[in-house]
mmCIF file of C-alpha atoms in Angstrom:
data_model
loop_
_atom_site.group_PDB
_atom_site.id
_atom_site.type_symbol
_atom_site.label_atom_id
_atom_site.label_comp_id
_atom_site.label_asym_id
_atom_site.label_seq_id
_atom_site.Cartn_x
_atom_site.Cartn_y
_atom_site.Cartn_z
ATOM 1 C CA MET A 140 0.219 -0.291 -0.192
ATOM 2 C CA ALA A 141 3.074 2.604 1.083
ATOM 3 C CA GLN A 142 4.324 2.266 -2.681
ATOM 4 C CA SER A 143 1.020 2.737 -4.541
ATOM 5 C CA GLY A 144 0.843 5.807 -2.130
ATOM 6 C CA LEU A 145 3.570 7.273 -3.120
ATOM 7 C CA LYS A 146 1.706 7.280 -6.591
ATOM 8 C CA ASN A 147 -1.765 8.594 -5.326
ATOM 9 C CA PRO A 148 -0.749 9.768 -2.046
ATOM 10 C CA ASP A 149 -4.397 11.307 -1.335
ATOM 11 C CA ALA A 150 -6.169 8.653 -2.150
ATOM 12 C CA ALA A 151 -3.961 6.287 -0.058
ATOM 13 C CA ASN A 152 -4.325 8.715 2.643
ATOM 14 C CA ARG A 153 -8.464 8.554 2.551
ATOM 15 C CA GLU A 154 -7.923 4.499 2.679
ATOM 16 C CA LEU A 155 -5.614 4.705 5.757
ATOM 17 C CA SER A 156 -7.632 7.415 7.354
ATOM 18 C CA ALA A 157 -11.022 4.826 6.699
ATOM 19 C CA ALA A 158 -9.233 1.812 7.917
ATOM 20 C CA GLU A 159 -7.868 3.729 10.906
ATOM 21 C CA ALA A 160 -11.654 5.066 11.854
ATOM 22 C CA ALA A 161 -12.644 1.270 11.257
ATOM 23 C CA ASP A 162 -10.107 -0.354 13.611
ATOM 24 C CA PRO A 163 -8.306 2.545 15.673
ATOM 25 C CA GLY A 164 -5.952 -0.142 16.958
ATOM 26 C CA ASN A 165 -5.035 -1.728 13.958
ATOM 27 C CA VAL A 166 -1.141 -1.732 14.252
ATOM 28 C CA ARG A 167 -0.613 -2.955 10.298
ATOM 29 C CA VAL A 168 -2.491 0.370 9.276
ATOM 30 C CA LYS A 169 -0.382 2.551 11.346
ATOM 31 C CA LEU A 170 3.018 1.426 9.943
ATOM 32 C CA GLU A 171 1.341 1.819 6.728
ATOM 33 C CA GLN A 172 0.518 5.352 7.458
ATOM 34 C CA ALA A 173 4.352 5.529 8.579
ATOM 35 C CA ARG A 174 5.591 4.088 5.378
ATOM 36 C CA LEU A 175 3.369 6.679 3.369
ATOM 37 C CA GLU A 176 5.132 9.748 5.576
ATOM 38 C CA ALA A 177 8.232 8.795 5.387
ATOM 39 C CA GLY A 178 7.921 7.959 1.570
ATOM 40 C CA ALA A 179 6.151 12.011 1.585
ATOM 41 C CA LYS A 180 9.369 13.324 3.687
ATOM 42 C CA ASN A 181 7.105 14.193 6.436
ATOM 43 C CA ILE A 182 9.296 12.582 8.809
ATOM 44 C CA PRO A 183 7.535 13.905 12.115
ATOM 45 C CA ALA A 184 4.282 12.665 11.070
ATOM 46 C CA ALA A 185 6.414 8.873 10.246
ATOM 47 C CA VAL A 186 7.580 8.917 13.393
ATOM 48 C CA SER A 187 4.015 9.678 15.113
ATOM 49 C CA ALA A 188 2.657 6.932 13.748
ATOM 50 C CA VAL A 189 5.329 4.632 14.228
ATOM 51 C CA ASP A 190 4.943 5.550 17.676
ATOM 52 C CA ALA A 191 1.721 4.809 18.276
ATOM 53 C CA ALA A 192 2.172 1.121 16.342
ATOM 54 C CA LEU A 193 4.787 0.546 18.885
ATOM 55 C CA LYS A 194 2.623 1.872 21.892
ATOM 56 C CA LEU A 195 0.093 -0.888 20.728
ATOM 57 C CA GLN A 196 2.607 -3.292 20.244
ATOM 58 C CA PRO A 197 6.415 -2.598 21.626
ATOM 59 C CA THR A 198 7.249 -6.365 20.557
ATOM 60 C CA ASN A 199 6.302 -5.751 16.563
ATOM 61 C CA VAL A 200 9.255 -6.141 14.648
ATOM 62 C CA ARG A 201 8.745 -4.164 11.438
ATOM 63 C CA ALA A 202 7.558 -1.392 14.056
ATOM 64 C CA LEU A 203 11.058 -1.415 15.465
ATOM 65 C CA MET A 204 12.902 -1.734 12.085
ATOM 66 C CA LEU A 205 11.161 1.281 11.191
ATOM 67 C CA LYS A 206 11.147 2.781 14.033
ATOM 68 C CA GLY A 207 15.439 2.275 13.905
ATOM 69 C CA ASP A 208 15.158 4.016 9.990
ATOM 70 C CA LEU A 209 13.614 6.715 10.881
ATOM 71 C CA SER A 210 15.683 7.525 13.987
ATOM 72 C CA ARG A 211 19.229 7.367 11.798
ATOM 73 C CA GLY A 212 18.133 11.266 11.224
ATOM 74 C CA THR A 213 15.974 11.878 14.340
ATOM 75 C CA GLU A 214 17.812 10.457 17.300
ATOM 76 C CA GLY A 215 21.115 9.302 15.549
ATOM 77 C CA LEU A 216 23.258 6.078 14.792
ATOM 78 C CA ALA A 217 23.413 4.968 18.429
ATOM 79 C CA LYS A 218 19.661 5.375 19.233
ATOM 80 C CA ALA A 219 19.066 3.532 15.969
ATOM 81 C CA LEU A 220 21.122 0.353 16.632
ATOM 82 C CA GLY A 221 19.307 -0.111 19.690
ATOM 83 C CA TYR A 222 15.882 -0.317 17.823
ATOM 84 C CA PHE A 223 17.579 -2.794 15.508
ATOM 85 C CA ASN A 224 18.987 -4.784 18.513
ATOM 86 C CA GLN A 225 15.411 -5.138 20.034
ATOM 87 C CA ALA A 226 13.995 -6.351 16.476
ATOM 88 C CA LEU A 227 16.960 -9.459 16.633
ATOM 89 C CA GLN A 228 16.096 -10.157 20.113
ATOM 90 C CA ILE A 229 12.648 -11.037 19.092
ATOM 91 C CA ASP A 230 13.243 -12.477 15.369
ATOM 92 C CA PRO A 231 17.533 -13.056 15.579
ATOM 93 C CA GLY A 232 17.324 -14.515 11.505
ATOM 94 C CA ASN A 233 15.467 -11.357 10.392
ATOM 95 C CA PHE A 234 17.694 -10.667 7.157
ATOM 96 C CA GLU A 235 16.222 -7.050 6.927
ATOM 97 C CA ALA A 236 17.006 -6.242 10.961
ATOM 98 C CA LEU A 237 20.675 -8.164 9.849
ATOM 99 C CA ILE A 238 21.337 -6.109 6.999
ATOM 100 C CA GLU A 239 19.999 -2.769 8.906
ATOM 101 C CA ARG A 240 22.155 -3.533 11.844
ATOM 102 C CA ALA A 241 25.132 -4.344 9.815
ATOM 103 C CA ALA A 242 24.711 -1.039 8.084
ATOM 104 C CA THR A 243 24.602 0.898 11.391
ATOM 105 C CA TYR A 244 28.085 -0.845 12.327
ATOM 106 C CA VAL A 245 29.310 0.591 9.274
ATOM 107 C CA ASP A 246 28.516 3.918 9.572
ATOM 108 C CA LEU A 247 29.763 3.465 13.225
ATOM 109 C CA ARG A 248 33.049 2.057 12.016
ATOM 110 C CA ARG A 249 32.248 -0.949 13.698
ATOM 111 C CA GLU A 250 33.406 -3.389 11.124
ATOM 112 C CA GLN A 251 33.997 -6.317 12.961
ATOM 113 C CA GLU A 252 30.350 -6.300 14.548
ATOM 114 C CA ALA A 253 29.156 -5.670 11.012
ATOM 115 C CA ARG A 254 30.921 -8.356 9.580
ATOM 116 C CA ALA A 255 29.508 -10.781 12.138
ATOM 117 C CA ASP A 256 26.053 -9.804 10.986
ATOM 118 C CA LEU A 257 26.749 -10.374 7.528
ATOM 119 C CA LYS A 258 28.387 -13.737 8.150
ATOM 120 C CA LYS A 259 25.236 -14.915 9.176
ATOM 121 C CA VAL A 260 23.473 -13.401 5.720
ATOM 122 C CA PHE A 261 25.842 -14.902 3.680
ATOM 123 C CA ALA A 262 25.669 -18.517 5.180
ATOM 124 C CA VAL A 263 22.251 -18.617 4.097
ATOM 125 C CA VAL A 264 22.164 -16.415 0.403
ATOM 126 C CA PRO A 265 26.441 -16.154 -0.211
ATOM 127 C CA ASP A 266 25.667 -13.264 -2.927
ATOM 128 C CA HIS A 267 23.086 -11.648 -1.102
ATOM 129 C CA PRO A 268 23.597 -7.691 -3.089
ATOM 130 C CA LEU A 269 22.883 -5.175 -0.248
ATOM 131 C CA GLY A 270 25.380 -7.442 2.144
ATOM 132 C CA LEU A 271 27.757 -7.342 -0.510
ATOM 133 C CA TYR A 272 27.376 -3.627 -0.846
ATOM 134 C CA LEU A 273 28.110 -3.104 2.613
ATOM 135 C CA GLU A 274 31.398 -5.301 2.616
ATOM 136 C CA ALA A 275 32.476 -3.602 -0.528
ATOM 137 C CA VAL A 276 32.159 -0.374 1.554
ATOM 138 C CA MET A 277 34.136 -1.566 3.989
ATOM 139 C CA ARG A 278 37.020 -3.360 1.337
ATOM 140 C CA ALA A 279 37.136 0.533 -0.282
ATOM 141 C CA ARG A 280 37.456 1.800 2.840
ATOM 142 C CA THR A 281 40.816 0.204 3.530
ATOM 143 C CA GLY A 282 41.875 0.327 0.085
ATOM 144 C CA ASP A 283 41.065 -2.391 -1.510
ATOM 145 C CA TYR A 284 39.317 -1.137 -4.266
ATOM 146 C CA ALA A 285 39.800 -4.312 -6.308
ATOM 147 C CA GLY A 286 38.286 -6.483 -3.907
ATOM 148 C CA ALA A 287 35.127 -3.954 -3.207
ATOM 149 C CA GLN A 288 34.901 -3.877 -7.365
ATOM 150 C CA GLY A 289 34.984 -7.854 -6.997
ATOM 151 C CA LEU A 290 31.803 -8.029 -5.103
ATOM 152 C CA MET A 291 30.039 -5.407 -6.104
ATOM 153 C CA THR A 292 30.145 -7.377 -9.854
ATOM 154 C CA ARG A 293 28.856 -10.267 -7.706
ATOM 155 C CA THR A 294 25.732 -8.328 -7.200
ATOM 156 C CA LYS A 295 24.963 -8.775 -11.316
ATOM 157 C CA GLY A 296 23.377 -5.597 -11.423
ATOM 158 C CA ALA A 297 20.845 -5.956 -8.615
ATOM 159 C CA LEU A 298 21.879 -2.787 -7.196
ATOM 160 C CA ASP A 299 21.876 -0.408 -10.229
ATOM 161 C CA LYS A 300 19.575 1.871 -9.063
ATOM 162 C CA TYR A 301 20.415 1.996 -5.682
ATOM 163 C CA PRO A 302 22.018 5.536 -5.014
ATOM 164 C CA PRO A 303 24.556 4.560 -2.329
ATOM 165 C CA ALA A 304 25.786 1.774 -4.502
ATOM 166 C CA MET A 305 25.814 4.274 -7.804
ATOM 167 C CA LEU A 306 27.881 6.340 -5.919
ATOM 168 C CA LEU A 307 30.591 3.457 -4.800
ATOM 169 C CA GLN A 308 30.940 2.524 -8.098
ATOM 170 C CA GLY A 309 31.042 6.247 -9.957
ATOM 171 C CA ARG A 310 27.756 5.875 -11.679
ATOM 172 C CA SER A 311 25.973 8.627 -9.809
ATOM 173 C CA PRO A 312 24.036 11.297 -11.641
ATOM 174 C CA MET A 313 24.162 13.695 -8.965
ATOM 175 C CA ARG A 314 28.125 13.098 -8.205
ATOM 176 C CA PRO A 315 29.842 11.944 -11.750
ATOM 177 C CA THR A 316 33.480 12.904 -10.165
ATOM 178 C CA THR A 317 32.981 11.269 -7.303
ATOM 179 C CA TRP A 318 34.600 8.266 -8.016
ATOM 180 C CA SER A 319 36.497 6.753 -11.038
ATOM 181 C CA ARG A 320 36.258 3.488 -12.402
ATOM 182 C CA ARG A 321 39.040 2.207 -14.249
ATOM 183 C CA ARG A 322 39.747 -0.781 -16.702
ATOM 184 C CA SER A 323 39.897 -3.980 -14.759
ATOM 185 C CA THR A 324 43.171 -4.351 -16.074
ATOM 186 C CA SER A 325 44.832 -1.947 -13.852
ATOM 187 C CA ALA A 326 46.462 -2.179 -11.099
ATOM 188 C CA THR A 327 43.714 -0.013 -9.005
ATOM 189 C CA PRO A 328 40.631 -0.408 -11.423
ATOM 190 C CA TRP A 329 38.354 1.117 -8.700
ATOM 191 C CA ARG A 330 39.939 3.915 -6.641
ATOM 192 C CA PRO A 331 37.932 7.031 -5.447
ATOM 193 C CA ARG A 332 39.263 10.421 -6.447
ATOM 194 C CA ARG A 333 40.292 12.153 -3.372
ATOM 195 C CA THR A 334 37.639 14.989 -3.371
ATOM 196 C CA ARG A 335 35.798 16.859 -0.485
ATOM 197 C CA ARG A 336 32.410 14.936 -1.895
ATOM 198 C CA SER A 337 34.158 11.465 -1.775
ATOM 199 C CA ARG A 338 34.760 11.843 1.981
ATOM 200 C CA GLY A 339 30.767 10.440 2.346
ATOM 201 C CA ALA A 340 30.828 8.005 -0.572
ATOM 202 C CA CYS A 341 31.080 5.012 1.066
ATOM 203 C CA MET A 342 28.577 5.688 4.174
ATOM 204 C CA ALA A 343 25.674 2.902 4.320
ATOM 205 C CA ARG A 344 23.771 4.840 6.643
ATOM 206 C CA ARG A 345 20.874 4.984 3.884
ATOM 207 C CA SER A 346 18.223 2.559 4.969
ATOM 208 C CA CYS A 347 19.368 -0.774 2.819
ATOM 209 C CA ALA A 348 16.197 -2.539 4.050
ATOM 210 C CA ARG A 349 14.505 0.211 2.680
ATOM 211 C CA ALA A 350 15.922 -0.331 -0.605
ATOM 212 C CA MET A 351 14.440 -3.621 -0.903
ATOM 213 C CA ARG A 352 11.104 -2.543 0.133
ATOM 214 C CA MET A 353 10.846 0.004 -2.194
ATOM 215 C CA GLY A 354 11.909 -2.112 -5.042
ATOM 216 C CA ARG A 355 15.480 -0.828 -5.410
ATOM 217 C CA SER A 356 16.985 -4.555 -5.291
ATOM 218 C CA PRO A 357 15.301 -7.485 -6.485
ATOM 219 C CA PRO A 358 13.048 -9.522 -4.827
#
């Protein structure tokens, strides 16, 4: 509903308002409202809706993950990490929560913990696209640009429209000069240019799980 709501927000809002009036305690409706508001960049309203969902159902994993996602920009990474931790205490094998927490660890420069989460993901899905992307970010940070390029190649185009991955590979239409991708025969086939813009190029802060939910990677 949230994805179609972005195309017709007025109709989606009317539908959600009617659903909430019919069942005020419906957590799913409140989460859909939160996603719709987040998609419209109305973050305070999104936070209010997800808080209402958590008040009704404090152990709802989807609500905790969405709260963590929103908290990145409103309360900071450390606070967001707490929500992902809660979600994984309830559902330890939740792939989206593992990816979200790993991305948060990457942003916090806690690579060892990020890799521990990614190890769990790769044990089941060895070529998970978003997991490969996060590992590529960490490789690039250490100067292993060839290794990072190899990991991104293994995504087989799954993240071609995911902006952080595009930026990492130098294909961002907004920042076309941030990264330089050279021929694979070069000694350093994939190396960032040291510009002011490149300082944030490896940030994994954008929600990876949101990318999956919004259709920026394959099902």
